Amino acid sequence: MRTGPEVAARVAAEQLRALPGDPEPLACDIDWAGPVERELPDEQAVQAACGIMHVHGRAAGRPRRLGVDYAGTLAGVLAAQGVLAASLARARGARLTSVRTSVAEAALLSVQQYLAVATTDDDWVETWQAGGRPPFTSRDGVRFELEVLHAEGWLRFWAELGADSGAVADGWWPFQQRFATAAANLPEPLHRALREVDYRTVASVAAFTGV
């Protein structure tokens, strides 16, 4: 494998070493910008130029950098997948000698659903507000997330914790849409209800209500 951005190259190498046997010897190029016509010398520049800071910052109301090498890690995974795909193609007779990707292309792939919504020409208006996004925090300081796919479980969970019913109703839509919008402005009474109990209680209630 040829050298590229350090994190991406390391991730790709780790992915390929974990496979049984040895993949076909192929040149694998990973750079920062690829076909993106911008000077992108590092992870921070890629996150800023390719929309990751914008999406991650929605909950705060301003662009925010992800505190990990997210785009670089994705690029490493893509590179490993490219090597595997090319190896399979060569086994079937294709004449391939190299694969390539970039950290910027990986970053754009990661925000594709948000790009699609932002550039559609239909009448749909996506609504969201900054603030209040999980993770939640329990009384004993445990940070955690909830997952529930049906309103009945959502209602039962909060009812068991004695949360305000109006806040429960208002919080369902932004919670349900948080992956689509990258924001979840949940009413403060919901956060407060969880701050007033230990995580052990939260986990017990969640198990009981199917959350």
Short mmCIF file of C-alpha atoms in Angstrom, two decimals:
data_model
loop_
_atom_site.label_atom_id
_atom_site.label_comp_id
_atom_site.label_asym_id
_atom_site.label_seq_id
_atom_site.Cartn_x
_atom_site.Cartn_y
_atom_site.Cartn_z
CA MET A 1 0.00 0.00 0.00
CA ARG A 2 1.32 3.42 -0.87
CA THR A 3 1.44 6.04 1.82
CA GLY A 4 -1.36 8.56 2.18
CA PRO A 5 -2.96 10.48 5.05
CA GLU A 6 -1.64 8.69 8.12
CA VAL A 7 -4.93 7.75 9.82
CA ALA A 8 -6.54 6.52 6.61
CA ALA A 9 -3.51 4.43 5.68
CA ARG A 10 -3.31 2.89 9.14
CA VAL A 11 -7.02 2.02 9.21
CA ALA A 12 -6.85 0.46 5.75
CA ALA A 13 -3.81 -1.61 6.70
CA GLU A 14 -5.47 -2.81 9.92
CA GLN A 15 -8.61 -3.79 8.03
CA LEU A 16 -6.65 -5.78 5.45
CA ARG A 17 -4.42 -7.48 8.05
CA ALA A 18 -7.54 -8.73 9.83
CA LEU A 19 -8.59 -10.74 6.79
CA PRO A 20 -7.72 -14.42 6.43
CA GLY A 21 -5.06 -14.93 3.79
CA ASP A 22 -3.47 -12.18 1.76
CA PRO A 23 -5.40 -9.95 -0.67
CA GLU A 24 -4.06 -9.48 -4.16
CA PRO A 25 -1.02 -7.15 -4.31
CA LEU A 26 -2.48 -3.85 -5.45
CA ALA A 27 -1.33 -0.25 -5.25
CA CYS A 28 -3.69 1.76 -3.05
CA ASP A 29 -3.54 5.54 -3.13
CA ILE A 30 -5.23 7.71 -0.51
CA ASP A 31 -4.88 11.48 -0.58
CA TRP A 32 -6.68 14.35 1.12
CA ALA A 33 -8.70 16.11 -1.58
CA GLY A 34 -9.06 13.69 -4.49
CA PRO A 35 -11.26 15.30 -7.16
CA VAL A 36 -12.49 18.02 -4.78
CA GLU A 37 -11.00 21.25 -6.13
CA ARG A 38 -9.93 22.69 -2.79
CA GLU A 39 -6.69 22.79 -0.85
CA LEU A 40 -7.43 20.32 1.93
CA PRO A 41 -4.27 19.59 3.90
CA ASP A 42 -5.71 17.92 6.98
CA GLU A 43 -8.73 16.43 8.77
CA GLN A 44 -10.03 19.77 9.99
CA ALA A 45 -10.00 21.27 6.52
CA VAL A 46 -11.86 18.26 5.11
CA GLN A 47 -14.50 18.39 7.83
CA ALA A 48 -15.03 22.10 7.17
CA ALA A 49 -15.14 21.90 3.38
CA CYS A 50 -17.23 18.75 3.04
CA GLY A 51 -20.06 19.57 5.44
CA ILE A 52 -19.20 17.44 8.46
CA MET A 53 -18.72 20.49 10.69
CA HIS A 54 -22.01 21.92 9.50
CA VAL A 55 -23.97 18.73 10.19
CA HIS A 56 -22.27 17.98 13.51
CA GLY A 57 -22.81 21.57 14.62
CA ARG A 58 -26.56 21.63 14.04
CA ALA A 59 -27.32 20.76 17.67
CA ALA A 60 -25.12 23.63 18.85
CA GLY A 61 -26.35 26.12 16.25
CA ARG A 62 -22.88 26.65 14.80
CA PRO A 63 -20.30 24.55 12.93
CA ARG A 64 -18.37 22.18 15.19
CA ARG A 65 -15.47 19.86 14.47
CA LEU A 66 -15.85 16.21 15.32
CA GLY A 67 -13.15 15.53 17.88
CA VAL A 68 -11.94 12.37 16.15
CA ASP A 69 -10.38 11.67 12.75
CA TYR A 70 -13.76 10.70 11.36
CA ALA A 71 -13.19 11.39 7.66
CA GLY A 72 -9.72 9.86 7.72
CA THR A 73 -11.05 6.69 9.33
CA LEU A 74 -13.81 6.44 6.73
CA ALA A 75 -11.26 6.85 3.97
CA GLY A 76 -9.26 3.95 5.37
CA VAL A 77 -12.34 1.72 5.38
CA LEU A 78 -13.16 2.74 1.80
CA ALA A 79 -9.61 2.01 0.70
CA ALA A 80 -9.74 -1.48 2.20
CA GLN A 81 -13.07 -2.12 0.50
CA GLY A 82 -11.56 -0.91 -2.76
CA VAL A 83 -8.67 -3.36 -2.46
CA LEU A 84 -11.08 -6.22 -1.78
CA ALA A 85 -13.33 -5.25 -4.69
CA ALA A 86 -10.38 -4.98 -7.05
CA SER A 87 -9.00 -8.32 -5.86
CA LEU A 88 -12.35 -9.96 -6.59
CA ALA A 89 -12.48 -8.31 -10.01
CA ARG A 90 -8.96 -9.53 -10.81
CA ALA A 91 -9.92 -13.06 -9.81
CA ARG A 92 -12.68 -12.78 -12.42
CA GLY A 93 -10.32 -11.62 -15.13
CA ALA A 94 -10.25 -7.80 -14.83
CA ARG A 95 -6.90 -6.10 -15.39
CA LEU A 96 -6.66 -3.86 -12.38
CA THR A 97 -3.43 -2.81 -10.73
CA SER A 98 -4.46 -0.06 -8.32
CA VAL A 99 -7.27 1.59 -6.42
CA ARG A 100 -7.60 5.08 -5.04
CA THR A 101 -9.79 7.21 -2.83
CA SER A 102 -9.49 10.34 -0.73
CA VAL A 103 -10.45 11.63 2.68
CA ALA A 104 -12.68 14.28 1.07
CA GLU A 105 -14.63 11.70 -0.93
CA ALA A 106 -15.16 9.65 2.22
CA ALA A 107 -16.39 12.75 4.04
CA LEU A 108 -18.88 13.59 1.29
CA LEU A 109 -20.14 10.01 1.29
CA SER A 110 -20.79 10.28 5.03
CA VAL A 111 -23.06 13.33 4.66
CA GLN A 112 -24.79 12.26 1.45
CA GLN A 113 -28.26 12.10 3.00
CA TYR A 114 -27.96 15.71 4.20
CA LEU A 115 -26.65 16.83 0.82
CA ALA A 116 -29.58 15.12 -0.87
CA VAL A 117 -32.13 16.93 1.30
CA ALA A 118 -30.36 20.27 0.92
CA THR A 119 -30.26 20.09 -2.88
CA THR A 120 -33.63 18.54 -3.72
CA ASP A 121 -36.01 20.58 -5.85
CA ASP A 122 -39.28 19.44 -4.25
CA ASP A 123 -41.41 21.39 -1.77
CA TRP A 124 -40.32 19.52 1.35
CA VAL A 125 -38.99 21.80 4.09
CA GLU A 126 -36.96 20.03 6.74
CA THR A 127 -37.56 21.57 10.16
CA TRP A 128 -35.22 21.32 13.11
CA GLN A 129 -33.98 23.44 15.98
CA ALA A 130 -30.61 23.55 17.67
CA GLY A 131 -30.15 22.52 21.28
CA GLY A 132 -30.97 19.73 23.69
CA ARG A 133 -29.59 16.80 21.74
CA PRO A 134 -28.78 13.54 23.56
CA PRO A 135 -26.74 11.97 25.05
CA PHE A 136 -28.59 12.14 28.33
CA THR A 137 -26.91 12.14 31.73
CA SER A 138 -28.14 10.24 34.80
CA ARG A 139 -27.87 11.37 38.43
CA ASP A 140 -24.72 9.30 38.90
CA GLY A 141 -23.05 10.92 35.88
CA VAL A 142 -23.50 8.23 33.25
CA ARG A 143 -23.92 9.59 29.71
CA PHE A 144 -26.16 7.48 27.51
CA GLU A 145 -28.44 7.45 24.49
CA LEU A 146 -31.95 6.07 24.06
CA GLU A 147 -33.28 4.14 21.13
CA VAL A 148 -36.95 3.44 20.52
CA LEU A 149 -38.71 3.09 17.18
CA HIS A 150 -42.35 3.28 18.25
CA ALA A 151 -44.33 5.93 20.09
CA GLU A 152 -45.86 3.44 22.53
CA GLY A 153 -42.47 2.56 23.99
CA TRP A 154 -41.53 6.23 24.15
CA LEU A 155 -44.70 7.04 26.09
CA ARG A 156 -44.35 4.10 28.51
CA PHE A 157 -40.70 4.88 29.24
CA TRP A 158 -41.30 8.49 30.21
CA ALA A 159 -44.53 7.70 32.09
CA GLU A 160 -42.59 5.27 34.31
CA LEU A 161 -40.13 8.05 35.09
CA GLY A 162 -42.91 10.54 35.86
CA ALA A 163 -41.91 12.98 33.10
CA ASP A 164 -44.22 15.82 32.07
CA SER A 165 -46.69 14.45 29.50
CA GLY A 166 -46.62 17.61 27.39
CA ALA A 167 -42.83 17.44 27.13
CA VAL A 168 -43.07 13.76 26.22
CA ALA A 169 -45.46 14.57 23.37
CA ASP A 170 -43.40 17.52 22.15
CA GLY A 171 -40.18 15.52 22.23
CA TRP A 172 -41.28 12.59 20.10
CA TRP A 173 -40.99 14.25 16.68
CA PRO A 174 -37.49 15.75 17.10
CA PHE A 175 -36.28 12.54 18.74
CA GLN A 176 -37.69 10.42 15.93
CA GLN A 177 -36.08 12.65 13.29
CA ARG A 178 -32.68 13.10 14.94
CA PHE A 179 -30.76 10.91 12.48
CA ALA A 180 -32.34 12.62 9.50
CA THR A 181 -31.83 16.14 10.81
CA ALA A 182 -28.67 15.75 12.93
CA ALA A 183 -30.46 17.64 15.68
CA ALA A 184 -32.92 16.80 18.45
CA ASN A 185 -34.08 19.81 20.45
CA LEU A 186 -35.77 17.85 23.23
CA PRO A 187 -37.70 19.64 25.99
CA GLU A 188 -35.65 20.26 29.13
CA PRO A 189 -38.12 18.33 31.38
CA LEU A 190 -37.04 15.12 29.63
CA HIS A 191 -33.38 15.72 30.38
CA ARG A 192 -34.29 16.71 33.93
CA ALA A 193 -36.31 13.52 34.49
CA LEU A 194 -33.23 11.47 33.65
CA ARG A 195 -30.87 13.61 35.72
CA GLU A 196 -32.99 12.82 38.79
CA VAL A 197 -32.46 9.04 38.68
CA ASP A 198 -29.44 6.74 38.64
CA TYR A 199 -28.48 4.95 35.45
CA ARG A 200 -29.42 1.60 37.00
CA THR A 201 -32.99 2.85 37.28
CA VAL A 202 -32.95 4.14 33.71
CA ALA A 203 -31.73 0.77 32.43
CA SER A 204 -34.39 -1.07 34.46
CA VAL A 205 -37.19 1.14 33.15
CA ALA A 206 -35.87 0.82 29.60
CA ALA A 207 -35.86 -2.97 29.83
CA PHE A 208 -39.38 -2.97 31.22
CA THR A 209 -40.78 -0.68 28.51
CA GLY A 210 -38.88 -2.05 25.52
CA VAL A 211 -36.60 0.98 25.05
#
